[in-house]
Short mmCIF file of C-alpha atoms in Angstrom, two decimals:
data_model
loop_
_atom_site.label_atom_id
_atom_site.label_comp_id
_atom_site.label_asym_id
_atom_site.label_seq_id
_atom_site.Cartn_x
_atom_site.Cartn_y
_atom_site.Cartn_z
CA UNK Z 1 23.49 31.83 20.09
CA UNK Z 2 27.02 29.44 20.56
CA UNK Z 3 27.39 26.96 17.81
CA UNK Z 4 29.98 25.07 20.35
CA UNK Z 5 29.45 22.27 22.13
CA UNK Z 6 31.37 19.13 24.57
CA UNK Z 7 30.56 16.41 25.02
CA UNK Z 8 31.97 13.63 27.69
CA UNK Z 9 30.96 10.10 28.86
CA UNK Z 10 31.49 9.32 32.28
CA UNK Z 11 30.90 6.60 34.56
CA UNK Z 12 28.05 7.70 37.49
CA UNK Z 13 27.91 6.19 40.71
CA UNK Z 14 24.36 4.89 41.23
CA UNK Z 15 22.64 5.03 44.72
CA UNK Z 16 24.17 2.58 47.59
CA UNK Z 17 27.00 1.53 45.34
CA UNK Z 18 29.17 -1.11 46.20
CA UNK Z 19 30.95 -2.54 43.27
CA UNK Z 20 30.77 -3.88 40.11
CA UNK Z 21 29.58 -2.18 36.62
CA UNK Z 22 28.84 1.45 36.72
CA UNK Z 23 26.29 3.15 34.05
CA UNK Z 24 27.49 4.95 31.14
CA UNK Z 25 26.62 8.61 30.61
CA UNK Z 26 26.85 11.03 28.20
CA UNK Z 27 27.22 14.83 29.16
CA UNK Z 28 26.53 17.77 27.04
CA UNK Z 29 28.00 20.85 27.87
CA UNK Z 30 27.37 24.32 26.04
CA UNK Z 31 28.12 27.55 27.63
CA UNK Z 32 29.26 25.84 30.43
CA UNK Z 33 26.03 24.36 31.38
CA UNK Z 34 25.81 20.74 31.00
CA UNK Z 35 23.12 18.29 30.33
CA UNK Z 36 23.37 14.22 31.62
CA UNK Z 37 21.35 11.25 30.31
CA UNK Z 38 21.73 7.85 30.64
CA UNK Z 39 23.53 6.04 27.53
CA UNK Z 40 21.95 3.16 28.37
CA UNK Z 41 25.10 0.51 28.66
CA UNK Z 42 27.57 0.20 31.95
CA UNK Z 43 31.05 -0.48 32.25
CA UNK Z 44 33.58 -1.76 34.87
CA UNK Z 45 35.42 0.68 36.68
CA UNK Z 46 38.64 -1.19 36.23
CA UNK Z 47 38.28 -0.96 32.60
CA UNK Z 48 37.19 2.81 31.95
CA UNK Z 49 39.91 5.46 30.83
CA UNK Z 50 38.42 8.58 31.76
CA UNK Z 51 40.80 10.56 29.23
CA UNK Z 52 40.12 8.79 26.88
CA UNK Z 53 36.06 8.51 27.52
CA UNK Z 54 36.50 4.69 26.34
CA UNK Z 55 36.51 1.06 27.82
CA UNK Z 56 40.09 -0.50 27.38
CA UNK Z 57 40.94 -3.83 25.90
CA UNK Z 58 40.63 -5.30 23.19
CA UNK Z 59 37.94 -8.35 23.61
CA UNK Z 60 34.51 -8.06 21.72
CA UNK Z 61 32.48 -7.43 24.28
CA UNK Z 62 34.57 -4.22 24.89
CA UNK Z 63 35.07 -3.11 21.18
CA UNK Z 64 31.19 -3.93 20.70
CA UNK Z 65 30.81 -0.98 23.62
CA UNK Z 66 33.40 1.90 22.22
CA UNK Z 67 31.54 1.27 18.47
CA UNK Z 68 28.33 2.09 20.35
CA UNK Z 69 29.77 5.01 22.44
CA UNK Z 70 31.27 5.96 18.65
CA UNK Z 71 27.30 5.75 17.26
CA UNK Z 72 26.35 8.57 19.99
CA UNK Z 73 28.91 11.02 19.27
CA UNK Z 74 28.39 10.92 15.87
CA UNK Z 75 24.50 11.23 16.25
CA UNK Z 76 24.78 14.32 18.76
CA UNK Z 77 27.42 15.45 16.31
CA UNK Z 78 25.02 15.44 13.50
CA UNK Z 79 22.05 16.83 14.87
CA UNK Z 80 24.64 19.64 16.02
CA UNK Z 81 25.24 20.24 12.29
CA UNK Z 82 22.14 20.48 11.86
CA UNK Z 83 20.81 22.90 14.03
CA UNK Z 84 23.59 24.89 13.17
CA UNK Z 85 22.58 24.50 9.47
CA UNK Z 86 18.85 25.59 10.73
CA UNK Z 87 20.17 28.46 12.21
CA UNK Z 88 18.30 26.86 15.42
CA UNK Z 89 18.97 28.26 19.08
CA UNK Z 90 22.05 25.67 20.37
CA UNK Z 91 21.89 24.58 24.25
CA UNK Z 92 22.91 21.94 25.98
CA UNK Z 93 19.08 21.53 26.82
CA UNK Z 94 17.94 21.32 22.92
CA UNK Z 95 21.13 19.16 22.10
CA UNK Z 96 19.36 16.34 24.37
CA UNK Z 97 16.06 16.73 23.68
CA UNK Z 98 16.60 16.46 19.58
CA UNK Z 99 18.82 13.84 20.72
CA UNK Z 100 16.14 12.27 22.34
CA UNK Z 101 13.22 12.76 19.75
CA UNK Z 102 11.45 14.78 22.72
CA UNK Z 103 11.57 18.37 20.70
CA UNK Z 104 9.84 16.88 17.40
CA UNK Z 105 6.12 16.19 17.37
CA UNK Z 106 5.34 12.85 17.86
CA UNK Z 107 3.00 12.82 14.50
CA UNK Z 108 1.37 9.53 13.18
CA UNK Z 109 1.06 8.73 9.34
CA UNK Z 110 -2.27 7.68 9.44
CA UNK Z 111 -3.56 10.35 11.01
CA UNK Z 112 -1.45 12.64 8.96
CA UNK Z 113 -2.54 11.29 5.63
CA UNK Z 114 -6.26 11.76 7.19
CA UNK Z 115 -5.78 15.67 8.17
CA UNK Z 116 -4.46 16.02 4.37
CA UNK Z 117 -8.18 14.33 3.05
CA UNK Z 118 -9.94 16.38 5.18
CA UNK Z 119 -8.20 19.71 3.78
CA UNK Z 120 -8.73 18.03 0.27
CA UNK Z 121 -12.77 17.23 0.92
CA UNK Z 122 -13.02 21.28 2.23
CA UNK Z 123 -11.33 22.22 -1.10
CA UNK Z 124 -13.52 20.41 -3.39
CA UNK Z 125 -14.17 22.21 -6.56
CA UNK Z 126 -11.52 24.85 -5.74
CA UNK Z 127 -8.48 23.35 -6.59
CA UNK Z 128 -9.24 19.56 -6.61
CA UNK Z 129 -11.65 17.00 -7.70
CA UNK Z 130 -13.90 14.51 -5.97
CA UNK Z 131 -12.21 11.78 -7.69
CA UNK Z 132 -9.06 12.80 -6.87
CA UNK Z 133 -10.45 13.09 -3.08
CA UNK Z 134 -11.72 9.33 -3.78
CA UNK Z 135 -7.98 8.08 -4.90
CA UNK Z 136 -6.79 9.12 -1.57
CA UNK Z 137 -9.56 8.20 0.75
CA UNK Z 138 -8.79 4.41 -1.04
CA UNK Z 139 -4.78 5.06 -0.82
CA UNK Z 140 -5.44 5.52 3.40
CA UNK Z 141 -7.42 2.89 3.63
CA UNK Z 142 -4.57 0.43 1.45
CA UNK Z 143 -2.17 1.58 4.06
CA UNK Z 144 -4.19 1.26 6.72
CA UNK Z 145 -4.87 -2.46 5.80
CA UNK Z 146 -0.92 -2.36 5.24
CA UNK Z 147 -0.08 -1.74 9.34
CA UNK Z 148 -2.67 -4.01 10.42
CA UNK Z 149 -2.02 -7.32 7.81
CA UNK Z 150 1.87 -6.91 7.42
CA UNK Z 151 3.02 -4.99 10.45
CA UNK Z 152 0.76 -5.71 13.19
CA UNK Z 153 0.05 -1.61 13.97
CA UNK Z 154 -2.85 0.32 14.07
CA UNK Z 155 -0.45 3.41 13.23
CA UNK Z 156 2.70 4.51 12.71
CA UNK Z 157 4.75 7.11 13.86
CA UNK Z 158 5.58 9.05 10.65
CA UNK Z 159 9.72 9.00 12.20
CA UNK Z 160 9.24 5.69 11.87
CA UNK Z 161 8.74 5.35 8.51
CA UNK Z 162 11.84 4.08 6.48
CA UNK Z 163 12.91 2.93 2.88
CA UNK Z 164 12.22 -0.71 4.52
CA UNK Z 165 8.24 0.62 5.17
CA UNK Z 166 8.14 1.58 1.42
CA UNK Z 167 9.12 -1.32 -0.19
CA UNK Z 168 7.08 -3.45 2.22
CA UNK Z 169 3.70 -1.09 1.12
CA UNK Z 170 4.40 -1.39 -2.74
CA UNK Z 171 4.69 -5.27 -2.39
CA UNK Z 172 1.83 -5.52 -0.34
CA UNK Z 173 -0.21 -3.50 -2.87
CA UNK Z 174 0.67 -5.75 -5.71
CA UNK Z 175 0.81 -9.24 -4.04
CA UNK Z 176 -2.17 -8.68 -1.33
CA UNK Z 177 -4.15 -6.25 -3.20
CA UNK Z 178 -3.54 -7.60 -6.43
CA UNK Z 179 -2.58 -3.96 -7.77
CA UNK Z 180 -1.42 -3.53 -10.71
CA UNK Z 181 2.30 -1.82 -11.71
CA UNK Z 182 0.48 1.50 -12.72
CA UNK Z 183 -2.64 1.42 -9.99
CA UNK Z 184 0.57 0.26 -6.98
CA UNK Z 185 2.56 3.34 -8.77
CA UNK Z 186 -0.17 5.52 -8.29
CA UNK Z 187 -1.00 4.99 -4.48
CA UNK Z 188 2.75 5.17 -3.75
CA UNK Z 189 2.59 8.69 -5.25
CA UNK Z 190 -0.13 9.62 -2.72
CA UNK Z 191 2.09 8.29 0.29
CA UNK Z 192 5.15 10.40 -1.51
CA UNK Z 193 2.91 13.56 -0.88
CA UNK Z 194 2.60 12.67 2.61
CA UNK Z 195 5.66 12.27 3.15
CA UNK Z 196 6.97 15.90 1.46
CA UNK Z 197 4.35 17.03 3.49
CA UNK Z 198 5.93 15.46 6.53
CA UNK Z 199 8.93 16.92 5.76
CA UNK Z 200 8.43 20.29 5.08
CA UNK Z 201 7.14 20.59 8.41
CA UNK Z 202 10.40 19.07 9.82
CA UNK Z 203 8.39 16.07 11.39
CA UNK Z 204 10.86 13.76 9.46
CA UNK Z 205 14.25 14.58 9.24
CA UNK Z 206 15.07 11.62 6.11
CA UNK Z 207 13.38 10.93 3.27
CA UNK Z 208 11.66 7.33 3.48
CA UNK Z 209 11.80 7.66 -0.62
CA UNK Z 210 15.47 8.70 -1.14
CA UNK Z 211 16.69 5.53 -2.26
CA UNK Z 212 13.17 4.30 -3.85
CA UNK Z 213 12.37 3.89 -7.65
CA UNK Z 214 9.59 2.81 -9.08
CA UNK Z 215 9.79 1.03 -12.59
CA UNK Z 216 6.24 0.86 -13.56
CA UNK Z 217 5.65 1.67 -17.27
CA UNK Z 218 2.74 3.08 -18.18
CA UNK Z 219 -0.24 0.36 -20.23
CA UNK Z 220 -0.06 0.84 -24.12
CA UNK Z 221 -3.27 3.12 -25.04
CA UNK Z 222 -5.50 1.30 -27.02
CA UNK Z 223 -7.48 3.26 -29.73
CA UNK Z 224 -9.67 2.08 -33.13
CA UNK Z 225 -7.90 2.05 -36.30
CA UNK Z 226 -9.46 3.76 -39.20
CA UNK Z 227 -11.68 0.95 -40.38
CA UNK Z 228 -12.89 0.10 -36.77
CA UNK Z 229 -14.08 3.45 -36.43
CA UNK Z 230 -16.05 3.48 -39.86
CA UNK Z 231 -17.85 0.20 -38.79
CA UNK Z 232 -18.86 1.54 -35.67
CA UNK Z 233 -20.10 4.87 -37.37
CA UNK Z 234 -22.05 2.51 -40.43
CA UNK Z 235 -23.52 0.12 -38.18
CA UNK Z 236 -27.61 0.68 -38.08
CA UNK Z 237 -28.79 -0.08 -34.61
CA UNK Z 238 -32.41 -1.03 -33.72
CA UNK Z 239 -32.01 0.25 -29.66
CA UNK Z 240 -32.07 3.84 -29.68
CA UNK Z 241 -29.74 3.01 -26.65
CA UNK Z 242 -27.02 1.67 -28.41
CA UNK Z 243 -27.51 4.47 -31.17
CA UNK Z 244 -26.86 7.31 -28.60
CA UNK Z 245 -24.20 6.13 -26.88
CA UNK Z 246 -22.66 5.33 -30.67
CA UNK Z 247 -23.46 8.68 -31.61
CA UNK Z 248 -21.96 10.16 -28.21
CA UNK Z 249 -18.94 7.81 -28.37
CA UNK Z 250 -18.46 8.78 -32.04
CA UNK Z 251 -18.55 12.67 -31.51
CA UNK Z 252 -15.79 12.26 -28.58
CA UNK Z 253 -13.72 10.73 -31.36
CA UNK Z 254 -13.74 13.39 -33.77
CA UNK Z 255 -13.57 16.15 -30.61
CA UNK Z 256 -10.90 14.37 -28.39
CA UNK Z 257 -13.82 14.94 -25.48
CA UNK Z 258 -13.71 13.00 -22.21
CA UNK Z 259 -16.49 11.29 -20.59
CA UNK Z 260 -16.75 14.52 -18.10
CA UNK Z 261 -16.29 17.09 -20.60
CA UNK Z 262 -18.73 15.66 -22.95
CA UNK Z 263 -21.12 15.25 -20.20
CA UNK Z 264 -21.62 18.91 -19.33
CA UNK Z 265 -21.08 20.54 -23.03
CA UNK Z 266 -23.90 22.97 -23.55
CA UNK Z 267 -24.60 25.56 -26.00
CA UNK Z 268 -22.48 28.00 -23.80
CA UNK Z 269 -19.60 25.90 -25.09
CA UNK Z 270 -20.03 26.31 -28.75
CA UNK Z 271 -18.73 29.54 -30.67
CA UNK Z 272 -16.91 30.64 -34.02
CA UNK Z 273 -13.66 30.70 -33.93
CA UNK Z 274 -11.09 31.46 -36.79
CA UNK Z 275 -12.60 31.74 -39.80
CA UNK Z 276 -16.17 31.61 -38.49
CA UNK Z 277 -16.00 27.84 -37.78
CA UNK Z 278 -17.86 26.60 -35.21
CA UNK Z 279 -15.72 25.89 -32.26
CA UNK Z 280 -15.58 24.08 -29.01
CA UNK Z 281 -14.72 25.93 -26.44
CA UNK Z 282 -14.30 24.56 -22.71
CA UNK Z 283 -12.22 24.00 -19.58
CA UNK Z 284 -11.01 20.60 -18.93
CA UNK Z 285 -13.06 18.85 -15.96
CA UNK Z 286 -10.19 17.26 -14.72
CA UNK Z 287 -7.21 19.79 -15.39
CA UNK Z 288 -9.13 22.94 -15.83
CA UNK Z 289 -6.95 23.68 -18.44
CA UNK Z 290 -8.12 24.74 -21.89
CA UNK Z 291 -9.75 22.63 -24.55
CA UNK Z 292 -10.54 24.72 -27.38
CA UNK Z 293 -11.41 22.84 -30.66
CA UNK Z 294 -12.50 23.07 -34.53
CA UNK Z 295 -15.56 20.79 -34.64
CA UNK Z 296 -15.12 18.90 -37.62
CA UNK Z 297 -18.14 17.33 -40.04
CA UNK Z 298 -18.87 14.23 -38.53
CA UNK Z 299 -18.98 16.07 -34.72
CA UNK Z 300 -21.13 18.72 -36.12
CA UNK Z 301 -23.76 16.42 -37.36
CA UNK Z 302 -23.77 14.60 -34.71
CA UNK Z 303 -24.85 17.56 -32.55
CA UNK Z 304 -27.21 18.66 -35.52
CA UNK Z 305 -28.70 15.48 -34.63
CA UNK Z 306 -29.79 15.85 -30.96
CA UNK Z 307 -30.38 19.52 -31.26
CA UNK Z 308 -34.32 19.42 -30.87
CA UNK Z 309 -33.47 15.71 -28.44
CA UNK Z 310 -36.03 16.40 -25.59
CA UNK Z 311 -34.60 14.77 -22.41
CA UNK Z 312 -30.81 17.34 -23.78
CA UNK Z 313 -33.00 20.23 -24.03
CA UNK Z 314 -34.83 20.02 -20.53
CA UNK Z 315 -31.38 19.81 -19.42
CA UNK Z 316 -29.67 22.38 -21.23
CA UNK Z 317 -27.07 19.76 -22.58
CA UNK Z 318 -25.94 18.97 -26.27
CA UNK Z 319 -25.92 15.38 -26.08
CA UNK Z 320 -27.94 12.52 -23.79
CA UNK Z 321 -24.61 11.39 -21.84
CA UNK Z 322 -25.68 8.39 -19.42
CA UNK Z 323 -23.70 7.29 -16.53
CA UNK Z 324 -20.00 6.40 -17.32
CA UNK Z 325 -21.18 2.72 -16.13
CA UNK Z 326 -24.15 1.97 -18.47
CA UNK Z 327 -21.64 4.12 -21.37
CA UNK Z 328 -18.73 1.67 -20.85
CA UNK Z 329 -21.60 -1.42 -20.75
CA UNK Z 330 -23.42 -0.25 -23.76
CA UNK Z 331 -20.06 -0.17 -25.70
CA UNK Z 332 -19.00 -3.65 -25.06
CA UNK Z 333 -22.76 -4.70 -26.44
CA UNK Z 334 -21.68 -2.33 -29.66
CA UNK Z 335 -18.06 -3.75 -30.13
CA UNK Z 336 -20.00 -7.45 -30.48
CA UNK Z 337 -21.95 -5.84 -32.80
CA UNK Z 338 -19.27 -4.04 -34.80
CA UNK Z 339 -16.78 -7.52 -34.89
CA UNK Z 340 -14.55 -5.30 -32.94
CA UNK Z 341 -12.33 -7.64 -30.35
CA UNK Z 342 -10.64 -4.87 -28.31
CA UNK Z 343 -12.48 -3.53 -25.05
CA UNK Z 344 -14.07 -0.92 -26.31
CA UNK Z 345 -14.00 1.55 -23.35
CA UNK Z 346 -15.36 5.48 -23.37
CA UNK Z 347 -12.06 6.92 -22.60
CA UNK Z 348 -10.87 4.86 -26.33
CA UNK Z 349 -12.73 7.38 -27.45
CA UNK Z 350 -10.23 10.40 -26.79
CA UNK Z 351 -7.41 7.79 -27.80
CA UNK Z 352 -8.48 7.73 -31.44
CA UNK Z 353 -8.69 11.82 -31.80
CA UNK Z 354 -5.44 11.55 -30.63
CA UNK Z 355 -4.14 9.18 -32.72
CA UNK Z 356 -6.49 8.17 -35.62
CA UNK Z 357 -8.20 11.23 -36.26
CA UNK Z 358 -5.58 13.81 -35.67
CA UNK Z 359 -1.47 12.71 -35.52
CA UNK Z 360 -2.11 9.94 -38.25
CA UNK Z 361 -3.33 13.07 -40.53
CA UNK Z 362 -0.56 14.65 -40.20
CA UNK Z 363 -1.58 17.55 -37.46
CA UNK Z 364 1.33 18.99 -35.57
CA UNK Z 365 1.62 17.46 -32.23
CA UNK Z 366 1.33 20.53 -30.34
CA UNK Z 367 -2.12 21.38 -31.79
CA UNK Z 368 -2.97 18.05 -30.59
CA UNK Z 369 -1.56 18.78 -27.53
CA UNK Z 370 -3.67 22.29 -27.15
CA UNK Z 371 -6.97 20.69 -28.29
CA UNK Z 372 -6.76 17.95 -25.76
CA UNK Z 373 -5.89 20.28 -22.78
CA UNK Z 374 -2.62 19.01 -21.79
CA UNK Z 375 -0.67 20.72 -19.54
CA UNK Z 376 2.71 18.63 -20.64
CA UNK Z 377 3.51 17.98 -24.51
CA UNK Z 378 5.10 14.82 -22.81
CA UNK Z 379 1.57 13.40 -22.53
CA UNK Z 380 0.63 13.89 -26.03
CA UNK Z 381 3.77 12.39 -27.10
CA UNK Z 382 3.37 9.12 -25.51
CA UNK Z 383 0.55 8.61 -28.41
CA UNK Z 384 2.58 9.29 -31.32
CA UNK Z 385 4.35 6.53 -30.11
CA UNK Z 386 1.88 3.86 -30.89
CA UNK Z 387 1.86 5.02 -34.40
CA UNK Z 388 3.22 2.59 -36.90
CA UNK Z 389 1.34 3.80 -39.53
CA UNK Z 390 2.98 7.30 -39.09
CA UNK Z 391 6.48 5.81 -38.69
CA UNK Z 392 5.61 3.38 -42.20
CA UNK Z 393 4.68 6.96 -43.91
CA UNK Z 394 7.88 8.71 -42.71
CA UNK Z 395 9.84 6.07 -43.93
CA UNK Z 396 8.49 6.47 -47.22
CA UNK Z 397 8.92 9.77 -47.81
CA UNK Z 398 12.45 9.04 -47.01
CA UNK Z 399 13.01 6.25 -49.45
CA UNK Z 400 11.83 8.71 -52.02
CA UNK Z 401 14.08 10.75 -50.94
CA UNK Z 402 16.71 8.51 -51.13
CA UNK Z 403 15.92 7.22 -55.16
CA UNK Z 404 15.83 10.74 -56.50
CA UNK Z 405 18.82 11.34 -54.74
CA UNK Z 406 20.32 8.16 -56.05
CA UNK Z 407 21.49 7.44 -53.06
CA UNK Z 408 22.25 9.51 -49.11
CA UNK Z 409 22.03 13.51 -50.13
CA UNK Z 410 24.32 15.98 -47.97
CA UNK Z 411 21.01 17.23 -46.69
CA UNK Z 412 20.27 13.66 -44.61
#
């Protein structure tokens, strides 16, 4: 295998030449066999210096041409380095077609992105969730609208694709589409995968994304503060409706349960744990990590409540979980009930174990953590942010701290 390499421009005499301009070409030469193609510009005879493989003079038009000339030596110069980097078979024949795009496959982004759902859809329920499937499907159409509105292209060549393409997609998302930060965030994630994909296979050579940040933060998770959560639980309601989806609601706040984990809970679920305490004891539905947690009073009487429920025993389930539609409807008829002004959604639900029930009594973040079926502490941690109340009891403690010590103690 030679790692060496010449390269010359020349001036080629076309076919019944008379005078005037002659085309510019390039010639690569390994091993001593060379390789022409066209560079694509022409030059005057009188004004070539072979030895020095350069126009002379010093006009634009002329310095314009030797900066081009320049541009191709470097280019066959880097894709040298690269091969050689590759450990790739060097020949004056590769040389020009990498030089020429001809040795990569010509793959498109679209069509990419759509080989990548398929693989997903054949995978469902080993590895990834129809949901997750959903996002994407959505994320190729977005892009798809992208070409056709903004660029005027039915597809792209994934090549193609540059920092330029990004930008372009994430405004389109948020003016166009009317995304917002987080939602335009999370479909330019799902184009970031395609693109790692695309490189990894060596279809792309630079990263579209290498220059590219994204600044959106994360929305503030609402939850219920203690005494919104105590007139929810008081509050008699005439629809039996509106009492089960309280009741279900309710449960997922003492349990940190989301909608599709409190949806399939059976008795399967339920066992005694440390010190023969009833447990909970699942895999979560969208992480299929492990959720294993204490049921405290309130959940268990909740459960006590729907144990001998007839429509949750014909189908082997602990509580009468509705769609996540009607839930999240039901809930805003409950919050107008309740006096509560925030939106009360299902998912609040697993905000307030978080926060409410668990981190503003005092339990260690990391149990949190477990019992929620996190796979990063980072996650958990985002909700002991919202906590004034904890920060307002820390703070105390240290002012007591402070008057018995009459003042900062070598301990602080």
């Amino acid at each position: 295998m030679s790692t060496n390499y010449s390269l010359l421009f020349y001036l080629k005499k076309p076919k019944n030449y008379v005078n005037g301009p002659k085309p510019i070409y390039m010639r690569i030469t390994v091993d001593g066999i060379p390789k022409e193609l066209s560079t694509g510009r022409e030059c005057d005879p009188a004004k070539w210096i072979s030895k020095a493989n350069r126009a002379k003079g010093t006009k634009e038009d002329v310095k314009t041409l030797n900066a081009y000339l320049d541009t191709l030596e470097h280019k066959v110069a880097d894709i040298h380095l690269q091969m050689t980097k590759s450990g790739e078979d060097i020949s004056a024949e590769s040389l020009k077609q990498k030089y020429l795009g001809k040795d990569v496959p010509r793959k498109s982004l679209l069509a990419v992105f759509l080989e990548h759902n398929e693989q997903m859809k054949a995978l469902l329920g080993n590895g990834f969730k129809p949901n997750t499937l959903k996002g994407y499907n959505t994320s190729l159409s977005h892009i798809a609208n992208y070409l056709n509105e903004n660029l005027d292209l039915k597809d792209i060549e994934v090549r193609k694709m540059d920092h330029g393409f990004v930008v372009g997609y994430e405004f389109f998302l948020r003016s166009a589409l009317g995304c917002s930060e987080v939602s335009a965030a999370k479909y330019i994630k799902h184009l970031r995968k395609i693109v790692r994909l695309c490189i990894a296979h060596k279809w792309i050579t630079e990263d579209p994304f290498a220059f590219y940040k994204n600044s959106a933060k994360a929305k503030e998770k609402e939850f219920l503060t203690e005494d919104e959560l105590e007139r929810i639980e008081r509050k008699l309601f005439a629809i039996p409706r509106l009492a089960h989806v309280r009741d279900i609601f309710v449960f997922c706040c003492y349990t940190g349960l989301s909608y599709a984990d409190v949806k399939k809970l059976s008795d399967v679920d339920i066992g005694r744990g440390f010190g023969g305490k009833l447990w909970i004891f699942t895999n979560r539905e969208k992480t299929e990590t492990a959720s294993n947690i204490p049921l405290l009073p309130k959940a268990l009487e909740i459960l006590s409540r729907y144990s001998d429920y007839p429509p949750c025993v014909s189908k082997g389930r602990l509580l009468p979980v509705l769609s996540n539609q009607k839930m999240n409807s039901y809930l805003k008829e409950i919050a107008d009930l309740c006096g509560i002004t925030k939106k009360l959604t299902f998912h609040m639900a697993r905000h307030t174990f978080a926060t409410t029930i668990t981190l503003s009594n005092d339990v260690p973040i990391e149990s949190v953590s477990k019992m929620l079926g996190h796979t990063d502490i980072k996650t958990t941690q985002h909700y002991a942010k919202l906590l004034d109340t904890r920060v307002a009891s820390d703070m105390g403690k240290l002012e007591k701290r402070l008057k018995l010590g009459n003042g900062f103690t070598k301990s602080l």
